[in-house]
XYZ file of C-alpha atoms in Angstrom:
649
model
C -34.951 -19.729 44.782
C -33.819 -19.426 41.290
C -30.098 -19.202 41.898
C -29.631 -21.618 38.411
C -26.701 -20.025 37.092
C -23.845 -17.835 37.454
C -23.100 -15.627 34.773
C -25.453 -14.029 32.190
C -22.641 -12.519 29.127
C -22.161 -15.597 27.137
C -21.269 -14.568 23.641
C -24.037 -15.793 21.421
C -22.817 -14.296 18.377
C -24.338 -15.467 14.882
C -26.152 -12.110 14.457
C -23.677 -9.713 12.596
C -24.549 -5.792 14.231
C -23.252 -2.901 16.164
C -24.583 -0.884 18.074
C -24.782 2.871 17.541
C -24.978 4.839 20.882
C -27.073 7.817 20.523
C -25.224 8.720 17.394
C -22.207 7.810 18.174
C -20.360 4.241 17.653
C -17.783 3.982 20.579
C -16.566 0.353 19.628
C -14.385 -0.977 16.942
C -15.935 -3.877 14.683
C -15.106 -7.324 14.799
C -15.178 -10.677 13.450
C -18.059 -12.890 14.122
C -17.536 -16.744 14.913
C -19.026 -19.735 13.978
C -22.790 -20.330 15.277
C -23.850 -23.422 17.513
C -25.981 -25.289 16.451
C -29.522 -23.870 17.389
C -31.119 -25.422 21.088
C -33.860 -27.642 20.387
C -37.782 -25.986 20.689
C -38.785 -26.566 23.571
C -42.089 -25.226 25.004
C -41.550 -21.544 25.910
C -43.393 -20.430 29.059
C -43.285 -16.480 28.430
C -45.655 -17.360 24.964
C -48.068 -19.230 26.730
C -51.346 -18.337 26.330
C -52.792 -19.373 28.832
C -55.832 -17.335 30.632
C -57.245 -17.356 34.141
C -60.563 -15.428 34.884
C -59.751 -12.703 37.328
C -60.394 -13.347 41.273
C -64.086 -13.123 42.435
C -65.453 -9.744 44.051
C -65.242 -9.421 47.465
C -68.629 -7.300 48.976
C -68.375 -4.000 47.923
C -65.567 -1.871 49.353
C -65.503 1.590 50.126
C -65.166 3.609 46.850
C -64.705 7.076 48.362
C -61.383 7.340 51.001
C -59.662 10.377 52.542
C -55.809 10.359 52.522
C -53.954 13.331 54.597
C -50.274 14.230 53.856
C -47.724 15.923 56.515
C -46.026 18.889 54.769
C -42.572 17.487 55.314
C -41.071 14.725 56.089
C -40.964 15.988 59.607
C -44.451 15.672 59.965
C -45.246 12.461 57.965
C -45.070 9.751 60.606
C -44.032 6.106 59.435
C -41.466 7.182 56.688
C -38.458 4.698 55.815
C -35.028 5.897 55.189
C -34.446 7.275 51.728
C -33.810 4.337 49.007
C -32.702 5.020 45.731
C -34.615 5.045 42.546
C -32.488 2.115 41.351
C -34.220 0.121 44.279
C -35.610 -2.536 41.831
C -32.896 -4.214 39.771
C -32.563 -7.730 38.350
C -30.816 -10.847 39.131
C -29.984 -12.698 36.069
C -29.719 -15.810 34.990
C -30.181 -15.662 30.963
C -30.454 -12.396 29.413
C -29.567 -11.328 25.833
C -27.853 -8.075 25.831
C -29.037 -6.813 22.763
C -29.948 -3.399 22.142
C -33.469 -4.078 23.618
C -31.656 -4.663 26.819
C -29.436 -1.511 26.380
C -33.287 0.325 25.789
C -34.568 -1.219 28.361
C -32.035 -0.187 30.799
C -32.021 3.494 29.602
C -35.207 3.686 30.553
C -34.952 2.744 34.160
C -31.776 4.988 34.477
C -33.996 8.165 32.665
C -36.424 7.333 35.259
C -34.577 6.234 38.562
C -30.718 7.404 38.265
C -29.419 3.581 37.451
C -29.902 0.059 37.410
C -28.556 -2.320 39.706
C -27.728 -6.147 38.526
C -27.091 -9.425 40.667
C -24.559 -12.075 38.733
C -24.617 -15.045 40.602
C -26.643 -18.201 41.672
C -26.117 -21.897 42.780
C -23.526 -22.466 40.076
C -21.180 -19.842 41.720
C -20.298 -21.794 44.931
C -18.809 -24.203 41.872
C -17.283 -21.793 39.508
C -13.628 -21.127 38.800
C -12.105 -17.909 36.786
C -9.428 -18.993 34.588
C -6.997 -16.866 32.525
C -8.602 -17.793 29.262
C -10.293 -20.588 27.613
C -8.916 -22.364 24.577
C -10.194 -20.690 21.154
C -11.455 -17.435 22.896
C -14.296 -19.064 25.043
C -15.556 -16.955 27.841
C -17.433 -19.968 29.823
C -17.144 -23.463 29.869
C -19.353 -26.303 31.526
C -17.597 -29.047 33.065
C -18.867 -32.077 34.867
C -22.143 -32.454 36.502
C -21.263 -32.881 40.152
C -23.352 -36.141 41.295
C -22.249 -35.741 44.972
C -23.818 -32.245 44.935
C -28.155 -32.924 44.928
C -28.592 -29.989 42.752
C -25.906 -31.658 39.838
C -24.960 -28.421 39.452
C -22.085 -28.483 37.110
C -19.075 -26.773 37.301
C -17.901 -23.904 35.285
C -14.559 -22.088 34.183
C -14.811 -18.995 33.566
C -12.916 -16.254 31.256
C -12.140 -12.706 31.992
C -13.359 -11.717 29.368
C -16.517 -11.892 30.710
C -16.183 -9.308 33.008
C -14.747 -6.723 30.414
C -18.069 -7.450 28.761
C -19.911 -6.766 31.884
C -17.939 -3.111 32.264
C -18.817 -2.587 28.175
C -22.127 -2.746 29.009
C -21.604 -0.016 32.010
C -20.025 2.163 29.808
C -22.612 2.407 27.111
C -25.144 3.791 29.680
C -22.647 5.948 31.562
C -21.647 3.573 34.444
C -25.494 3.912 35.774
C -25.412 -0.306 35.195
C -23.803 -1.736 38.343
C -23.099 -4.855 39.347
C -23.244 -7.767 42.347
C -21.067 -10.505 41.700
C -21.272 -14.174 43.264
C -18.178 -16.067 44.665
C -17.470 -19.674 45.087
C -17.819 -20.518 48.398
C -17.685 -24.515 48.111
C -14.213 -25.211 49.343
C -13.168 -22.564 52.626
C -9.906 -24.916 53.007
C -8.874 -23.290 49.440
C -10.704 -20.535 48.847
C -11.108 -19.340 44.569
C -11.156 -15.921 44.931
C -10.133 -14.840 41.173
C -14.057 -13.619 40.437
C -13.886 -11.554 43.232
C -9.874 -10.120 42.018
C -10.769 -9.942 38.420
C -14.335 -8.259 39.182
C -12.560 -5.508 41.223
C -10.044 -4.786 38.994
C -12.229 -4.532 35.833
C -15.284 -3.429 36.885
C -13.799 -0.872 39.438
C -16.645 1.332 40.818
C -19.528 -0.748 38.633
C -18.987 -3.419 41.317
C -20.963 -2.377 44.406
C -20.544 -5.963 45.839
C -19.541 -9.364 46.141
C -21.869 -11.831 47.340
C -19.746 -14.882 49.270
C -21.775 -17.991 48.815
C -25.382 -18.409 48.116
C -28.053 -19.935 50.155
C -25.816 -21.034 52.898
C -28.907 -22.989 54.874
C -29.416 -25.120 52.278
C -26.079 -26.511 51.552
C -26.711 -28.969 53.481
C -29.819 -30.272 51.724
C -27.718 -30.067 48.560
C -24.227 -31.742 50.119
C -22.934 -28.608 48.413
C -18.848 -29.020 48.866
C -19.516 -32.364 50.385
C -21.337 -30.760 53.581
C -23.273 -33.402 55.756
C -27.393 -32.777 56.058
C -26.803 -31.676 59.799
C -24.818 -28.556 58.436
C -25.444 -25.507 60.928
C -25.185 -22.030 61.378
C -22.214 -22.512 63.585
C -20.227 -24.242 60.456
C -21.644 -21.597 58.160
C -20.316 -18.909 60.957
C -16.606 -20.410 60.692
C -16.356 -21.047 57.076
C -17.780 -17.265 56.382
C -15.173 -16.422 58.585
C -12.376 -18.200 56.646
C -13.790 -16.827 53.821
C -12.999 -13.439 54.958
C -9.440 -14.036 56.554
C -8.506 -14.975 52.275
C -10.237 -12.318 50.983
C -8.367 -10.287 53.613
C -4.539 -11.238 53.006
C -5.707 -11.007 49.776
C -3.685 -7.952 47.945
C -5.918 -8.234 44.624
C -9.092 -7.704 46.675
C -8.206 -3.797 47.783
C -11.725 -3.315 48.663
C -12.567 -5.401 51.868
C -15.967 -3.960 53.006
C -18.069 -4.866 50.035
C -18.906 -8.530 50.682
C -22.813 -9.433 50.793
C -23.678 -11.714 53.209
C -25.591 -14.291 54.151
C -27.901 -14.558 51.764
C -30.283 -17.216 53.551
C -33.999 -17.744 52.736
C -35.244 -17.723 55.470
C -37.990 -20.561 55.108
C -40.232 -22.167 57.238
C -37.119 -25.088 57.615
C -34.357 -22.970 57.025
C -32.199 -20.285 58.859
C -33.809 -17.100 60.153
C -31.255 -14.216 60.172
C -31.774 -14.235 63.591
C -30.544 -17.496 64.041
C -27.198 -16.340 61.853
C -26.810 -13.004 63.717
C -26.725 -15.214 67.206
C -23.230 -16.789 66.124
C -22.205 -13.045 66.599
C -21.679 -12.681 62.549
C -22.767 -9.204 62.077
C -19.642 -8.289 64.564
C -16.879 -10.082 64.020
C -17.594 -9.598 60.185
C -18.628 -6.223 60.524
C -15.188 -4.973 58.649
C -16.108 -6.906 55.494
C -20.122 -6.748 55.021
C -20.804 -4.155 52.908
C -24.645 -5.966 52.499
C -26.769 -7.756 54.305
C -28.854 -10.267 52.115
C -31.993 -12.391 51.803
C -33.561 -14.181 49.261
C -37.565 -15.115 49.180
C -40.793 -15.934 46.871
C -44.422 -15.773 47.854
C -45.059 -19.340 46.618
C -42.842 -21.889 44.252
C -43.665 -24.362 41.366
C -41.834 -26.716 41.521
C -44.487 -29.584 42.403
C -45.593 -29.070 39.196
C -42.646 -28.914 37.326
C -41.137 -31.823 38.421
C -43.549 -34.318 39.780
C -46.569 -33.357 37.494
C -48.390 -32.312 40.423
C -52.154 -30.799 39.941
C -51.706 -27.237 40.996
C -55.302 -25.008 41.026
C -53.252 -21.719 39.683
C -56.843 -20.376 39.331
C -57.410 -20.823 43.096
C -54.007 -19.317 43.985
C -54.868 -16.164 41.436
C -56.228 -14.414 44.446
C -52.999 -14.442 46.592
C -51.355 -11.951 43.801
C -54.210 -9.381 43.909
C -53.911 -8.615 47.955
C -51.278 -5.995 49.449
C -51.315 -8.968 52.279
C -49.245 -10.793 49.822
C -46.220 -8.412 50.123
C -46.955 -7.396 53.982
C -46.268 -11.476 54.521
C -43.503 -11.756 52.643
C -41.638 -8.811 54.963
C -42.660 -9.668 57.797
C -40.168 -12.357 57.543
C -37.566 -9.623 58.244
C -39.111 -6.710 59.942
C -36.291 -7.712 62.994
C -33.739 -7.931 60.057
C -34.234 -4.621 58.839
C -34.335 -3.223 62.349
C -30.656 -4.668 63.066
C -29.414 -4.202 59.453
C -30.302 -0.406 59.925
C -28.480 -0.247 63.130
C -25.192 -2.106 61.801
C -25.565 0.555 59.157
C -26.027 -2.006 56.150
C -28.233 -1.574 53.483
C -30.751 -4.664 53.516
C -31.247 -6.284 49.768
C -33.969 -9.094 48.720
C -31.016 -10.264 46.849
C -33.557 -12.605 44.824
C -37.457 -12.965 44.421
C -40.220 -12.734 41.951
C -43.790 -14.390 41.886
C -43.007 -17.997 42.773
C -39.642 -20.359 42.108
C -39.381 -23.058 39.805
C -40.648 -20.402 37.574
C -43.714 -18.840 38.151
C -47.418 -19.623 37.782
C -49.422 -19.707 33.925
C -52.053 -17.502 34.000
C -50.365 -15.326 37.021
C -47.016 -14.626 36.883
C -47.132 -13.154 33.374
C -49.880 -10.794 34.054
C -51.290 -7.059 34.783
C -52.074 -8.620 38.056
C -48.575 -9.763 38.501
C -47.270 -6.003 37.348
C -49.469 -4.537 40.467
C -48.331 -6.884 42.766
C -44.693 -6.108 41.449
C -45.438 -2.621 42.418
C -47.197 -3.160 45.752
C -44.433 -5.496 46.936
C -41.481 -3.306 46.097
C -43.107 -0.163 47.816
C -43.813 -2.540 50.675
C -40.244 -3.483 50.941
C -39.162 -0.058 50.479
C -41.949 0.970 53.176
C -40.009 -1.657 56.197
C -36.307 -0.858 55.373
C -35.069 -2.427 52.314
C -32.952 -0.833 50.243
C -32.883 -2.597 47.176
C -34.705 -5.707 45.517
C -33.516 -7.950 42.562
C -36.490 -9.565 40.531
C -35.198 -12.468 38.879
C -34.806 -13.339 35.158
C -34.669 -16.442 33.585
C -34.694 -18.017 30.394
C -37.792 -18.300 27.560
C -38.963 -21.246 29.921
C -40.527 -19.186 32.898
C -43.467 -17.139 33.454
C -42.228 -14.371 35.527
C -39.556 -13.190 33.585
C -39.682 -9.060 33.138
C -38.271 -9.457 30.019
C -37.392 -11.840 27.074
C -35.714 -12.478 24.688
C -36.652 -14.218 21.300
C -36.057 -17.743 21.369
C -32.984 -18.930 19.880
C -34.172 -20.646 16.917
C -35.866 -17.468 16.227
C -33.252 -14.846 17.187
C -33.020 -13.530 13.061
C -36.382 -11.758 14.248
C -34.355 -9.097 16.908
C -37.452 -9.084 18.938
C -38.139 -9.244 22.478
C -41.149 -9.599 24.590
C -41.534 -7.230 27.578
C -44.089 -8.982 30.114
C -46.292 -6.708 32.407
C -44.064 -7.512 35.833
C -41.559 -4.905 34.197
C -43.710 -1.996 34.707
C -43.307 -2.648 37.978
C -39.473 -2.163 37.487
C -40.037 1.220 35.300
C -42.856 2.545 37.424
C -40.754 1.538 40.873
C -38.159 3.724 39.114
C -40.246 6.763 38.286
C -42.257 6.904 41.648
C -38.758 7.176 43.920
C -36.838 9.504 41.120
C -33.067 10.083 40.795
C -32.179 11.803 43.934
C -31.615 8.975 45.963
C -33.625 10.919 49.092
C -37.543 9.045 48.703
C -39.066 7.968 51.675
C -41.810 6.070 51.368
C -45.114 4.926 53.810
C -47.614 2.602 53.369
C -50.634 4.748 54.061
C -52.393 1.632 55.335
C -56.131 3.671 52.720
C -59.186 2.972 52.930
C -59.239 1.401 56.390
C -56.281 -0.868 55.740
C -58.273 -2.211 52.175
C -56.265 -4.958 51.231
C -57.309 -4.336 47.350
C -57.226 -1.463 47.795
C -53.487 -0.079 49.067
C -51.927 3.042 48.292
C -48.552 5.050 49.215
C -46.784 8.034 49.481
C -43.323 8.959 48.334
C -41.727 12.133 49.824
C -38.377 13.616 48.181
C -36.397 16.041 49.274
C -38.097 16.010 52.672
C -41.678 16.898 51.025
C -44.584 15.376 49.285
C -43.513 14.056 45.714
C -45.960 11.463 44.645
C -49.074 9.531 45.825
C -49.022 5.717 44.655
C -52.784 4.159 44.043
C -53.248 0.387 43.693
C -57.006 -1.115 42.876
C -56.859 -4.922 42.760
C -60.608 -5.526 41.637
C -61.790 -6.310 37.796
C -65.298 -4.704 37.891
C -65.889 -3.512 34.381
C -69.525 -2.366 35.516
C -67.580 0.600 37.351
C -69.037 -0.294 40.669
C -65.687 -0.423 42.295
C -64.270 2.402 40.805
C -62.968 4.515 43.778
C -62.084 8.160 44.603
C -59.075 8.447 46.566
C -59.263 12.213 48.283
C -55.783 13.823 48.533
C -54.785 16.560 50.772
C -51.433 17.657 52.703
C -52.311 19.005 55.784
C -50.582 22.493 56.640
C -49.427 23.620 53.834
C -49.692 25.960 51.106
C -52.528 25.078 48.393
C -52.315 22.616 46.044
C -53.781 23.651 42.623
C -53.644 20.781 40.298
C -51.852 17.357 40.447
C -50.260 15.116 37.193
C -51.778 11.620 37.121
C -50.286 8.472 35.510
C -52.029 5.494 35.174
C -51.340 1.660 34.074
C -54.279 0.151 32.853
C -55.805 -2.616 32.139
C -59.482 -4.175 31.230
C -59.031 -7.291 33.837
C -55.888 -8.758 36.608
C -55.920 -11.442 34.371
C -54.582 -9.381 31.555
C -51.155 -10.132 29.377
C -51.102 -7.702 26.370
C -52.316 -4.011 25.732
C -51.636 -2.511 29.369
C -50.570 0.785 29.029
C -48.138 2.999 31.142
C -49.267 6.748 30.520
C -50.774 6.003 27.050
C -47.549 3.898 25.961
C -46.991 0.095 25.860
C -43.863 -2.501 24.729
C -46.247 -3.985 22.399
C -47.479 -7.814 22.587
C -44.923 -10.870 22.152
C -41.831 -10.256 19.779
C -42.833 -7.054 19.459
C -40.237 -4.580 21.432
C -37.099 -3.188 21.215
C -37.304 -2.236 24.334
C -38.317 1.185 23.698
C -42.059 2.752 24.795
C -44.393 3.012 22.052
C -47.259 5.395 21.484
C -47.847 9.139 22.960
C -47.695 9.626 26.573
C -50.361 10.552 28.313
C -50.225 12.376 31.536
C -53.616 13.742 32.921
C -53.988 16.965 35.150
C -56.472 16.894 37.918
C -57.606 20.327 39.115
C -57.497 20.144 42.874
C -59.973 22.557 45.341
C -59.492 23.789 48.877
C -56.195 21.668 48.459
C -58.045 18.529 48.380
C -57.278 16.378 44.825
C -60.186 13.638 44.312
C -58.148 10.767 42.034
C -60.390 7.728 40.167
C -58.947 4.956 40.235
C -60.374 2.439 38.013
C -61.141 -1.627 38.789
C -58.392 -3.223 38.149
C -56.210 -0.070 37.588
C -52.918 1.574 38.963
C -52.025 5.848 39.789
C -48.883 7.217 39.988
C -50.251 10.796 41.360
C -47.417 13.535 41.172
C -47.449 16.710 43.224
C -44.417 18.331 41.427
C -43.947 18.480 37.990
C -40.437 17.536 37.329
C -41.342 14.336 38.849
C -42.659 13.554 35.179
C -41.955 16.324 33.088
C -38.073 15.945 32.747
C -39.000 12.095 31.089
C -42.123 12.877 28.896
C -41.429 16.118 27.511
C -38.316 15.601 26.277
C -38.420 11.737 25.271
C -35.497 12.225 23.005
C -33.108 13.289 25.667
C -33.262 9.319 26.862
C -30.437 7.830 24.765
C -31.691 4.706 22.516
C -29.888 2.088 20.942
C -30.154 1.047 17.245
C -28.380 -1.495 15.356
C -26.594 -1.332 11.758
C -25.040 -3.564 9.374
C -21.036 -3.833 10.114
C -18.391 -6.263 9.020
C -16.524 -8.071 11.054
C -12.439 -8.288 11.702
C -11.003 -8.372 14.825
C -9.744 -11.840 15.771
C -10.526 -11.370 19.552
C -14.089 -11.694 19.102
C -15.434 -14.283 22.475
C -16.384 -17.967 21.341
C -19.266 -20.264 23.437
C -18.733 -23.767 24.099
C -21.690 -25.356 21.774
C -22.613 -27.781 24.244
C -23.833 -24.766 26.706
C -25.081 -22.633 23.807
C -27.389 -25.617 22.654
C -29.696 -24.974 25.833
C -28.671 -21.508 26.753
C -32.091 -20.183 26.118
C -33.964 -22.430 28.250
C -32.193 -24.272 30.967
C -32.072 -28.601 29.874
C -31.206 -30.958 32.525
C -29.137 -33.628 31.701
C -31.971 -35.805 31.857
C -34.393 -34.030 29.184
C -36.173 -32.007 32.145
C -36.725 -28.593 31.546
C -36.027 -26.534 34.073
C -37.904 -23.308 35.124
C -35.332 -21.308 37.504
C -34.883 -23.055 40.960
C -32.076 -25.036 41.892
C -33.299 -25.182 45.691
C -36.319 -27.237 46.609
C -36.954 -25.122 49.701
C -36.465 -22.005 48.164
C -40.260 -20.703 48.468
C -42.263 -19.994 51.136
C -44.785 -21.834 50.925
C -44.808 -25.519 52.076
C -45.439 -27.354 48.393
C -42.405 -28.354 47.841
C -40.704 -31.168 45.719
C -37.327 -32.766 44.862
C -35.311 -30.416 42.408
C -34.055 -32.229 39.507
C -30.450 -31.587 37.604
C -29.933 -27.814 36.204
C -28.276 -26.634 33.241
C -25.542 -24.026 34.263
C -25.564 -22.039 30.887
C -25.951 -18.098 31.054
C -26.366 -16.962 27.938
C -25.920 -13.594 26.375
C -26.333 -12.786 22.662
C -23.693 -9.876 23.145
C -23.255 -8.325 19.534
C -19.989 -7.689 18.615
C -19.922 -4.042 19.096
C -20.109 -4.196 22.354
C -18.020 -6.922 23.247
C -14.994 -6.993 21.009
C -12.376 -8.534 23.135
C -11.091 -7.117 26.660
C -9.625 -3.717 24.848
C -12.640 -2.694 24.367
C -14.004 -0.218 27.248
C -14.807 2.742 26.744
């Protein structure tokens, strides 16, 4: 997958600002040190401009479908267990938290109650906290580890850090929370200072503690010096010493949050039915707080490292199909079925569009934003309870969102990529109250372009989600969904939202409700424009909905579902930034040799790498050997938020 690196708050700091906080400035000022020297340009995936045409037409589809609602939950049959609105979250490799992130993030909590955030990767089975670094430095790289095939390097690691991490909570009201990773490389001697230090600092923003990473493919990598025979019986009893430290461990008061096991469960690699044989759910049952997987639709990494051909207009198609997310479940409709019954949440603890960064022309698309959509309602649909989309540095197509390169980072502004409406409209179709339930409605006679769901909250009808996958700008395959809930009392007028687009092959101008993030270098993370929400009359309770070719509805059946958000924009605290000086001496330093390539991961042997450190991470079969990684997280953290450990609000 793209489990590259482990921690994403490097202090980046040559940008003097602080943050005000919906009026209010809750941190002290401080002094600002000495800039790196910027990372060379390099070619930056998220500003490519590269265009596929949109899939070919299949023969015509139905364009007029009935859907029938039960009037409760009670009568609804197929309905999941309620998942939060937080359900999509991100797991983060390199991500500058400027104010565009803090924006960003406001947005998902105004929408979905909180945001949920995965530190962690390949480099954590290698990573070490320290008490402090010399000169204030938060991270350190050491060593590439040539006995390990990934070369992942080793890092040290500062508190400090983590107070950064519980800053960030603060300033949106402890809605941010946070998985952390934990070295898992050496059972014999376990490191378990992340996991003491994250408990202690981060208190209830930690909901959990992932305990190694990819454990069926450390032995491909020789990860801790493990042979290439390594099984799930080793795994089983090195897990299992894993938990004896953590539990005569007096700094770890919480026992019961650990996430586990975190396999991919690839065509070559462990199924979780393979792991749950050794009898790990019970004898660990005490400790797992999670259970864990980690899976893309496709990977390129043939590409990236062997200059492979790859026909990315060919495998366009694959991304515009609800298949595409029904395959990628049904990987763990057993898992979900036994993690229900343990009484664990199940998390896709990492995905996105394809490892080794994403497909040009794909990943960084409308089509990409629907699929987004389609596969988290699909995952929400079989028993997941939460999905991570993974970000990466300016190198990768699929990142959600991104920041300006470094070289450029006097302009402030960030590039928000169509997959994160998938995040924001994820957020807004399962709400705040933690209770949606959500069915795939299996439309139009189980249309795979054509897909649509239903979201009930509070045990009744709340939403209606409408996908069309087809670019037909003749209006031929413009359909006309029919809505109706069956039983109950009249329904006199629906509120529509819709994310549009002219064509699936689409990367600027798509608009949510009438606003947009604006094209590249163009956000602050905030929505621009005037919403627009459209009201459908509705008769003899049926609601006819158009859904345009290619085009997205978000069909609401009660009006807070988008009136608390759109009425009252204001009430969704923003973040600006304003001139300050600078004097605390406990401002956080980098290490210049990790800040050189922090915005774009450089292997040690000029390779740029795109976000997978595991060759078999996909799953699909075209797979190649995984060059060296760059372990650098980095994090241009201005100094009002991060001033030192004091600082928490």
């Amino acid at each position: 997958m793209h489990p590259l690196s482990f921690f994403l708050l490097l202090a980046l700091v040559h940008i003097a600002a602080a943050v005000t906080v919906y009026g209010q400035v809750p941190f002290r000022e401080s002094t600002i040190t000495s800039s790196a020297i910027p990372a060379n340009n390099t070619a930056h995936a998220t500003y490519d401009p590269k265009n596929l045409n949109p899939p070919s037409l299949p023969s015509l589809l139905s364009t007029q479908f009935s859907i029938s609602l039960g009037v409760t939950n009670a009568t609804q049959i197929g309905l999941s267990m309620p998942v939060p609105g937080s359900f999509y979250g991100f797991s983060v490799e390199i991500s500058l938290i400027q104010v565009p992130f803090l924006n960003l993030m406001s947005l998902l909590k105004a929408r979905g109650g909180g945001v949920q955030i995965r530190v962690g990767g390949n480099t954590q089975d290698t990573a070490t906290m320290v008490s402090s670094l010399p000169n204030g430095t938060i991270l350190a790289k050491g060593l590439i580890n040539k006995g390990v095939n990934t070369q992942t390097p080793a890092l040290q690691i500062s508190p400090e850090l983590i107070f950064m991490m519980n800053n960030i909570s603060s300033l949106l009201g402890d809605a941010l929370k946070w998985y952390l990773g934990v070295p898992m490389n050496d059972t014999s001697n376990p490191r378990l200072q992340i996991a003491e230090y994250g408990q202690k600092i981060l208190g209830s923003n930690l909901l959990g503690l992932q305990i190694g990473n990819e454990p069926d493919l450390y032995g491909a990598h020789r990860l801790g010096g493990r042979s290439n025979n390594y099984t799930t019986k080793d795994y089983f009893t090195e897990f299992g010493q894993m938990m004896a430290a953590i539990n005569r461990d007096a700094e770890i008061p919480v026992k019961n949050q650990i996430v586990g096991p975190s396999v991919t469960g690839g065509a070559k690699e462990w199924s979780t039915d393979e792991i749950f044989s050794t009898g790990y759910l019970q004898a660990y049952a005490s400790n797992l707080g999670y259970i864990a997987v980690e899976r893309y639709p496709d990977n390129n990494c043939a590409a990236l490292y062997s200059n492979a051909s790859t026909n990315y207009q060919a495998l366009f198609q694959n991304y515009t199909t609800h298949a595409s997310g029904l395959n990628l479940v049904s990987h763990f409709l057993d898992t979900a079925v036994v993690a229900r019954t343990a009484g664990k949440p199940l998390l896709m603890f990492e995905t996105n569009t394809a490892s080794c960064g994403g497909f040009p022309g794909i990943s960084d698309t409308y089509g990409a934003a629907l699929w987004g959509i389609d596969y988290g309602l699909t995952m929400a649909a079989v028993g997941f309870s939460g999905a991570l989309l993974h970000v990466s540095g300016s190198n990768v197509y699929y990142n959600p969102f991104t920041p300006p390169p470094t070289n450029q980072s006097a302009h402030r502004q960030w590039t928000i990529s169509p997959i994160f409406y998938a995040n924001l409209i994820m957020a807004e179709a399962l709400g705040p109250s933690n209770t949606a339930q959500v069915v795939d409605l299996q439309a139009n006679n189980f249309n795979n372009h054509t897909p649509a769901y239903a979201i009930y909250e509070n045990g009744i009808p709340a939403r209606v989600a409408l996908f069309n996958y087809l670019t037909d700008p003749s209006g031929a395959n413009t359909y006309t969904a029919s809505i109706g809930i069956s039983g109950g009392p009249g329904v006199g007028q629906v509120k529509v939202k819709y994310l549009t687009a002219s064509s699936v092959a689409q990367k600027d101008n798509i608009s949510w409700a009438g606003q947009n993030f604006g094209s590249v270098f163009e956000s602050d993370g905030r929505l621009q424009g005037d919403v627009s929400v459209q009201t459908v009359p509705c008769s003899n309770n049926i609601c006819q909905i158009r859904v345009p070719a290619p085009g997205f509805a978000l069909v609401s059946f009660i009006d807070t579902a988008f009136t608390d958000i759109d009425s009252s924009p204001s009430a969704i605290p923003t973040y600006s930034t304003t001139a300050k000086g600078w004097h605390s001496k406990t401002m956080p330093t980098v290490n210049p040799t990790i800040l050189a390539t922090s915005n774009g991961h450089g292997g040690p042997y000029g390779k740029i790498a795109r976000g997978s450190t595991s060759e078999l991470s996909a799953g699909a079969s075209r797979n190649a050997v995984v060059g060296p990684w760059l372990a650098a997280i980095g994090a241009a953290v201005f100094g009002a938020i991060v001033v030192g450990h004091r600082t928490i609000i």
